[in-house]
C-alpha cells in the first residue's frame, strides 16, 4: 500500500509534465499486471487495473506529453483497457467488456500500433464467443486476421485459433481445419514482438494454442480427435513453464477432456478430468470457466446418463460450483 501511495505521489509531483520516472513506472505496472492476470484471481488485480487506467487517462487528457510519450501512454492505456475488458467478461458483463474493448481499440489506433489493434479484435471475438454470439465472434476474428500483415508476434496465432473456435460453434468443419492449420503456420513464422514482451495475457503460448484447438474440436463429431486434442492440452498445462501457465485455460482444457469422454460414450475418467476444475476457489470461477462447466452439466443430462450414480454426483457438484461464481463475490 505504501508503494502504491508513493507511485501516485511521484506521478502527481511531476506536475502536468509526464516525467521519465512516471512513464517507466506505468510501463512496469502494466507489465506486472499483464503477467499476473492469467495466474491470479481477479480480486487482487482489479483495483490496480482501475488505478493504472485512470492515471494513464489523466496524463493523456491533462498532461503535457511529447509525441513519443503520447504513443507510449496510448499503448499502455490500450493494454490496461483490454485487461479491464477481460475483467468485465470474467465477471459475466459482456456489455461493459465490449465498452472497454472499444476504448482499447481507440487507444491502439491513437498509438498507431498495428499488433495492438489486431489483439483487441481478438479480445472482442473472445467476448462475443462466450456470450453465445458466434457469428459476431467469427467476424471480429476475421477483422483481426485482416490486420496482422506485418505482425510477427503470437497475436496472429491467437486470431486463427479464435476463428477456428467460432467456426466450430457455427458448424463449419472446413473452416475449423483451415484455421487450425493457419494457426500452425503462424506459430512457425512467429517471433516475439513488443506485446509478447509484456507476457501473460498479452502473449499466446503453445499450451494455450492446444487448449483452443481442443475447444474447437470439442464441437466436432469426431470423438477420438477431440479426446486427443484435449489430452494434449491437459498435458501441456501440466508441463507448462511457470510464465505460460493460466488457471482459466487449464480449466478449459480439463472440461474439454471431460466433454470428449462423455461424447465418446463413456463416463470413465470424467470425474478425474473435472476434479481440478471443481476444486477451484470461488475467486477463480470466472465466466468462461463457469460456462465450460455448464456444458459438461448439459452433456451429463443426456438420457443415457440420467440414472448413472457417477453422473448424478458430478451434476450435483457442478450445480454447487456454478452457484457461487466470482461475479457473486463482494467487490
Short mmCIF file of C-alpha atoms in Angstrom, two decimals:
data_model
loop_
_atom_site.label_atom_id
_atom_site.label_comp_id
_atom_site.label_asym_id
_atom_site.label_seq_id
_atom_site.Cartn_x
_atom_site.Cartn_y
_atom_site.Cartn_z
CA UNK A 1 0.00 0.00 0.00
CA UNK A 2 2.86 2.35 0.80
CA UNK A 3 4.48 1.61 -2.55
CA UNK A 4 1.21 2.34 -4.37
CA UNK A 5 0.89 5.64 -2.50
CA UNK A 6 4.48 6.55 -3.33
CA UNK A 7 3.90 5.85 -7.02
CA UNK A 8 0.80 8.02 -7.14
CA UNK A 9 2.60 10.85 -5.30
CA UNK A 10 5.59 10.78 -7.62
CA UNK A 11 3.29 10.80 -10.65
CA UNK A 12 1.46 13.87 -9.35
CA UNK A 13 4.63 15.56 -8.11
CA UNK A 14 5.98 15.73 -11.64
CA UNK A 15 3.10 18.09 -12.37
CA UNK A 16 1.44 18.32 -15.75
CA UNK A 17 4.56 17.06 -17.49
CA UNK A 18 4.91 13.30 -17.77
CA UNK A 19 8.39 12.56 -16.50
CA UNK A 20 10.51 9.55 -17.44
CA UNK A 21 10.23 8.02 -13.97
CA UNK A 22 6.45 8.07 -14.08
CA UNK A 23 6.31 6.64 -17.60
CA UNK A 24 8.73 3.88 -16.66
CA UNK A 25 6.72 3.04 -13.54
CA UNK A 26 3.49 2.89 -15.54
CA UNK A 27 5.16 0.57 -18.02
CA UNK A 28 6.41 -1.72 -15.25
CA UNK A 29 2.99 -1.80 -13.59
CA UNK A 30 1.23 -2.73 -16.83
CA UNK A 31 3.82 -5.44 -17.43
CA UNK A 32 3.30 -6.80 -13.90
CA UNK A 33 -0.49 -6.85 -14.27
CA UNK A 34 -0.36 -8.46 -17.73
CA UNK A 35 1.85 -11.25 -16.40
CA UNK A 36 -0.29 -11.76 -13.29
CA UNK A 37 -3.72 -11.66 -14.94
CA UNK A 38 -3.89 -15.29 -16.20
CA UNK A 39 -2.47 -16.68 -12.96
CA UNK A 40 -4.22 -14.87 -10.09
CA UNK A 41 -7.85 -14.43 -9.06
CA UNK A 42 -9.35 -11.18 -10.29
CA UNK A 43 -9.97 -9.59 -6.88
CA UNK A 44 -6.36 -8.60 -6.00
CA UNK A 45 -5.77 -7.17 -9.51
CA UNK A 46 -8.92 -5.20 -10.22
CA UNK A 47 -8.16 -2.15 -8.06
CA UNK A 48 -4.67 -1.76 -9.53
CA UNK A 49 -6.01 -2.08 -13.08
CA UNK A 50 -8.58 0.66 -12.49
CA UNK A 51 -5.96 2.93 -10.92
CA UNK A 52 -3.43 2.48 -13.73
CA UNK A 53 -6.08 3.13 -16.37
CA UNK A 54 -7.19 6.26 -14.51
CA UNK A 55 -3.62 7.60 -14.26
CA UNK A 56 -2.93 6.91 -17.94
CA UNK A 57 -6.15 8.63 -18.99
CA UNK A 58 -5.39 11.65 -16.77
CA UNK A 59 -1.98 12.14 -18.34
CA UNK A 60 -3.44 11.90 -21.84
CA UNK A 61 -6.31 14.26 -21.01
CA UNK A 62 -4.46 16.90 -18.97
CA UNK A 63 -0.71 16.29 -19.14
CA UNK A 64 1.94 17.84 -21.34
CA UNK A 65 3.29 14.90 -23.29
CA UNK A 66 5.64 14.70 -26.22
CA UNK A 67 4.52 12.68 -29.28
CA UNK A 68 6.67 9.67 -28.36
CA UNK A 69 5.33 9.73 -24.80
CA UNK A 70 1.75 10.01 -26.08
CA UNK A 71 2.19 6.90 -28.23
CA UNK A 72 3.56 5.00 -25.24
CA UNK A 73 0.73 6.21 -22.98
CA UNK A 74 -1.88 5.27 -25.58
CA UNK A 75 -0.38 1.77 -25.88
CA UNK A 76 -0.34 1.32 -22.09
CA UNK A 77 -3.92 2.62 -21.93
CA UNK A 78 -4.92 0.15 -24.65
CA UNK A 79 -3.41 -2.79 -22.78
CA UNK A 80 -4.94 -1.73 -19.46
CA UNK A 81 -8.36 -1.17 -21.04
CA UNK A 82 -8.01 -4.56 -22.70
CA UNK A 83 -7.37 -6.20 -19.34
CA UNK A 84 -10.37 -4.39 -17.85
CA UNK A 85 -12.45 -5.63 -20.80
CA UNK A 86 -11.34 -9.15 -19.93
CA UNK A 87 -12.18 -8.45 -16.27
CA UNK A 88 -15.73 -7.39 -17.18
CA UNK A 89 -16.04 -10.50 -19.32
CA UNK A 90 -14.76 -12.67 -16.48
CA UNK A 91 -17.42 -11.12 -14.24
CA UNK A 92 -20.13 -12.02 -16.76
CA UNK A 93 -20.75 -8.47 -18.04
CA UNK A 94 -20.26 -8.60 -21.83
CA UNK A 95 -21.72 -5.12 -22.38
CA UNK A 96 -19.13 -3.43 -20.18
CA UNK A 97 -16.48 -5.73 -21.63
CA UNK A 98 -17.22 -4.51 -25.16
CA UNK A 99 -17.19 -0.88 -23.99
CA UNK A 100 -13.72 -1.32 -22.52
CA UNK A 101 -12.59 -3.21 -25.63
CA UNK A 102 -13.76 -0.37 -27.90
CA UNK A 103 -11.80 2.06 -25.74
CA UNK A 104 -8.77 -0.21 -26.02
CA UNK A 105 -9.12 -0.16 -29.81
CA UNK A 106 -9.33 3.66 -29.89
CA UNK A 107 -6.18 3.83 -27.77
CA UNK A 108 -4.40 1.30 -30.01
CA UNK A 109 -5.41 3.37 -33.02
CA UNK A 110 -4.05 6.55 -31.43
CA UNK A 111 -0.82 4.70 -30.66
CA UNK A 112 -0.80 3.59 -34.32
CA UNK A 113 0.07 0.13 -33.02
CA UNK A 114 -0.80 -2.47 -35.64
CA UNK A 115 -0.37 -5.53 -33.41
CA UNK A 116 -2.43 -3.98 -30.62
CA UNK A 117 -5.31 -3.26 -33.00
CA UNK A 118 -5.29 -6.91 -34.05
CA UNK A 119 -5.05 -8.09 -30.42
CA UNK A 120 -8.14 -6.07 -29.44
CA UNK A 121 -10.11 -7.62 -32.31
CA UNK A 122 -9.17 -10.98 -30.83
CA UNK A 123 -10.41 -9.85 -27.43
CA UNK A 124 -13.73 -8.77 -28.98
CA UNK A 125 -14.01 -12.18 -30.63
CA UNK A 126 -13.45 -13.88 -27.27
CA UNK A 127 -16.11 -11.76 -25.55
CA UNK A 128 -18.66 -12.42 -28.28
CA UNK A 129 -17.92 -16.16 -28.33
CA UNK A 130 -18.59 -16.68 -24.64
CA UNK A 131 -21.72 -14.54 -24.90
CA UNK A 132 -23.07 -17.03 -27.47
CA UNK A 133 -22.71 -14.61 -30.40
CA UNK A 134 -20.68 -16.97 -32.57
CA UNK A 135 -21.23 -15.20 -35.90
CA UNK A 136 -20.01 -11.97 -34.32
CA UNK A 137 -17.04 -13.81 -32.81
CA UNK A 138 -16.10 -15.03 -36.27
CA UNK A 139 -16.45 -11.50 -37.68
CA UNK A 140 -14.12 -9.99 -35.08
CA UNK A 141 -11.55 -12.75 -35.57
CA UNK A 142 -11.65 -12.11 -39.34
CA UNK A 143 -11.18 -8.37 -38.75
CA UNK A 144 -8.14 -9.12 -36.62
CA UNK A 145 -6.71 -11.51 -39.19
CA UNK A 146 -7.07 -8.78 -41.83
CA UNK A 147 -4.84 -6.56 -39.67
CA UNK A 148 -1.99 -8.97 -38.91
CA UNK A 149 0.01 -8.36 -42.09
CA UNK A 150 3.46 -7.47 -40.83
CA UNK A 151 2.67 -8.56 -37.25
CA UNK A 152 5.32 -11.03 -36.13
CA UNK A 153 4.08 -11.83 -32.64
CA UNK A 154 1.80 -14.54 -31.31
CA UNK A 155 -1.40 -12.48 -31.64
CA UNK A 156 -1.59 -13.83 -35.21
CA UNK A 157 -1.71 -17.37 -33.80
CA UNK A 158 -4.44 -16.38 -31.35
CA UNK A 159 -6.65 -14.88 -34.06
CA UNK A 160 -6.54 -18.04 -36.18
CA UNK A 161 -7.41 -20.12 -33.12
CA UNK A 162 -10.31 -17.78 -32.33
CA UNK A 163 -11.53 -18.17 -35.90
CA UNK A 164 -11.33 -21.95 -35.56
CA UNK A 165 -13.35 -21.93 -32.35
CA UNK A 166 -16.04 -19.62 -33.76
CA UNK A 167 -16.22 -21.74 -36.91
CA UNK A 168 -16.67 -24.88 -34.83
CA UNK A 169 -19.55 -23.31 -32.92
CA UNK A 170 -21.15 -22.43 -36.27
CA UNK A 171 -20.70 -26.00 -37.55
CA UNK A 172 -18.21 -25.08 -40.29
CA UNK A 173 -15.88 -28.07 -40.13
CA UNK A 174 -13.81 -26.99 -43.14
CA UNK A 175 -13.20 -23.57 -41.58
CA UNK A 176 -12.06 -25.23 -38.35
CA UNK A 177 -9.48 -27.38 -40.16
CA UNK A 178 -8.16 -24.46 -42.22
CA UNK A 179 -7.99 -22.07 -39.26
CA UNK A 180 -6.12 -24.58 -37.08
CA UNK A 181 -3.69 -25.21 -39.94
CA UNK A 182 -3.23 -21.44 -40.35
CA UNK A 183 -2.53 -21.18 -36.61
CA UNK A 184 0.25 -23.75 -37.02
CA UNK A 185 1.71 -21.77 -39.92
CA UNK A 186 1.52 -18.57 -37.89
CA UNK A 187 3.27 -20.32 -34.97
CA UNK A 188 6.11 -21.42 -37.24
CA UNK A 189 6.53 -17.85 -38.52
CA UNK A 190 6.12 -16.09 -35.16
CA UNK A 191 8.85 -14.20 -33.35
CA UNK A 192 8.17 -12.26 -30.13
CA UNK A 193 7.12 -8.65 -30.58
CA UNK A 194 6.68 -5.85 -28.04
CA UNK A 195 3.26 -7.18 -26.98
CA UNK A 196 4.69 -10.63 -26.29
CA UNK A 197 7.32 -8.98 -24.12
CA UNK A 198 4.59 -7.93 -21.68
CA UNK A 199 3.91 -11.65 -21.16
CA UNK A 200 0.86 -13.17 -19.55
CA UNK A 201 -2.40 -12.12 -21.16
CA UNK A 202 -0.58 -10.33 -23.98
CA UNK A 203 1.07 -13.44 -25.39
CA UNK A 204 -0.26 -16.73 -26.76
CA UNK A 205 1.97 -19.66 -25.76
CA UNK A 206 1.77 -23.20 -27.11
CA UNK A 207 -0.29 -24.66 -24.21
CA UNK A 208 -2.96 -22.03 -24.83
CA UNK A 209 -2.95 -22.85 -28.55
CA UNK A 210 -3.51 -26.53 -27.73
CA UNK A 211 -6.40 -25.61 -25.44
CA UNK A 212 -8.07 -23.57 -28.20
CA UNK A 213 -7.63 -26.49 -30.60
CA UNK A 214 -9.29 -28.75 -28.03
CA UNK A 215 -12.09 -26.22 -27.57
CA UNK A 216 -12.69 -26.13 -31.33
CA UNK A 217 -12.60 -29.89 -31.90
CA UNK A 218 -14.93 -30.45 -28.92
CA UNK A 219 -17.72 -29.16 -31.19
CA UNK A 220 -16.89 -31.65 -33.97
CA UNK A 221 -18.41 -35.13 -34.35
CA UNK A 222 -15.04 -36.96 -34.33
CA UNK A 223 -14.78 -38.15 -30.71
CA UNK A 224 -11.26 -39.63 -30.86
CA UNK A 225 -9.80 -36.42 -32.30
CA UNK A 226 -11.46 -34.34 -29.59
CA UNK A 227 -10.03 -36.59 -26.87
CA UNK A 228 -6.55 -36.46 -28.37
CA UNK A 229 -6.59 -32.68 -28.61
CA UNK A 230 -7.91 -32.29 -25.06
CA UNK A 231 -5.37 -34.74 -23.64
CA UNK A 232 -2.58 -32.84 -25.42
CA UNK A 233 -3.81 -29.56 -23.90
CA UNK A 234 -4.09 -31.01 -20.39
CA UNK A 235 -0.58 -32.47 -20.65
CA UNK A 236 0.80 -29.18 -21.98
CA UNK A 237 -0.56 -27.26 -18.99
CA UNK A 238 0.69 -29.90 -16.58
CA UNK A 239 4.20 -29.45 -18.02
CA UNK A 240 3.99 -25.70 -18.79
CA UNK A 241 6.69 -23.25 -17.84
CA UNK A 242 5.54 -21.05 -14.93
CA UNK A 243 5.14 -17.97 -17.14
CA UNK A 244 2.94 -19.93 -19.60
CA UNK A 245 0.53 -21.33 -17.01
CA UNK A 246 -3.02 -19.94 -16.79
CA UNK A 247 -5.63 -21.32 -14.42
CA UNK A 248 -8.57 -20.42 -16.68
CA UNK A 249 -7.22 -22.05 -19.82
CA UNK A 250 -6.03 -25.09 -17.88
CA UNK A 251 -9.56 -25.46 -16.50
CA UNK A 252 -10.93 -25.16 -20.03
CA UNK A 253 -8.65 -27.94 -21.23
CA UNK A 254 -9.92 -30.20 -18.43
CA UNK A 255 -13.59 -29.51 -19.23
CA UNK A 256 -12.88 -30.22 -22.91
CA UNK A 257 -11.41 -33.58 -21.90
CA UNK A 258 -14.46 -34.38 -19.80
CA UNK A 259 -16.76 -33.43 -22.69
CA UNK A 260 -14.79 -35.52 -25.17
CA UNK A 261 -15.04 -38.58 -22.93
CA UNK A 262 -18.78 -38.11 -22.43
CA UNK A 263 -19.40 -37.63 -26.15
CA UNK A 264 -17.37 -40.76 -26.84
CA UNK A 265 -19.94 -42.71 -24.81
CA UNK A 266 -18.19 -43.31 -21.50
CA UNK A 267 -18.12 -41.77 -18.03
CA UNK A 268 -14.73 -43.30 -17.31
CA UNK A 269 -12.26 -40.55 -16.44
CA UNK A 270 -14.87 -37.76 -16.37
CA UNK A 271 -14.53 -37.14 -12.63
CA UNK A 272 -10.73 -37.28 -12.96
CA UNK A 273 -10.85 -34.64 -15.72
CA UNK A 274 -13.25 -32.38 -13.80
CA UNK A 275 -11.69 -32.64 -10.36
CA UNK A 276 -9.07 -29.84 -10.78
CA UNK A 277 -11.82 -27.55 -12.10
CA UNK A 278 -14.39 -28.26 -9.41
CA UNK A 279 -11.71 -27.69 -6.75
CA UNK A 280 -11.11 -24.09 -7.89
CA UNK A 281 -11.85 -21.42 -5.31
CA UNK A 282 -14.85 -19.12 -5.76
CA UNK A 283 -12.46 -16.29 -6.67
CA UNK A 284 -11.29 -18.26 -9.70
CA UNK A 285 -14.74 -19.18 -11.02
CA UNK A 286 -14.68 -16.71 -13.88
CA UNK A 287 -17.34 -16.55 -16.55
CA UNK A 288 -15.56 -18.72 -19.14
CA UNK A 289 -14.90 -21.49 -16.64
CA UNK A 290 -18.49 -21.44 -15.38
CA UNK A 291 -19.79 -21.60 -18.96
CA UNK A 292 -17.49 -24.54 -19.77
CA UNK A 293 -18.56 -26.41 -16.64
CA UNK A 294 -22.21 -25.88 -17.56
CA UNK A 295 -21.51 -27.51 -20.94
CA UNK A 296 -20.42 -30.64 -19.04
CA UNK A 297 -23.62 -30.48 -16.98
CA UNK A 298 -25.67 -30.32 -20.19
CA UNK A 299 -23.83 -33.32 -21.63
CA UNK A 300 -24.48 -35.30 -18.45
CA UNK A 301 -28.24 -34.69 -18.80
CA UNK A 302 -28.29 -36.99 -21.83
CA UNK A 303 -30.86 -39.79 -21.25
CA UNK A 304 -28.00 -42.34 -21.21
CA UNK A 305 -26.62 -40.84 -18.02
CA UNK A 306 -29.68 -39.67 -16.10
CA UNK A 307 -29.70 -42.61 -13.69
CA UNK A 308 -25.95 -43.23 -13.56
CA UNK A 309 -24.76 -42.55 -9.97
CA UNK A 310 -21.44 -41.03 -11.06
CA UNK A 311 -23.21 -38.68 -13.48
CA UNK A 312 -25.67 -37.62 -10.78
CA UNK A 313 -22.82 -36.88 -8.36
CA UNK A 314 -20.95 -34.79 -10.93
CA UNK A 315 -24.11 -32.87 -11.85
CA UNK A 316 -24.68 -32.03 -8.19
CA UNK A 317 -21.10 -30.83 -7.79
CA UNK A 318 -21.40 -28.70 -10.92
CA UNK A 319 -24.60 -27.11 -9.63
CA UNK A 320 -22.86 -26.20 -6.37
CA UNK A 321 -19.84 -24.88 -8.28
CA UNK A 322 -21.86 -22.64 -10.61
CA UNK A 323 -24.00 -21.31 -7.75
CA UNK A 324 -21.02 -19.28 -6.47
CA UNK A 325 -19.23 -17.67 -9.44
CA UNK A 326 -16.71 -14.89 -8.96
CA UNK A 327 -19.34 -12.36 -10.06
CA UNK A 328 -21.34 -13.16 -6.90
CA UNK A 329 -18.46 -12.24 -4.57
CA UNK A 330 -18.39 -8.81 -2.88
CA UNK A 331 -16.02 -6.30 -4.51
#
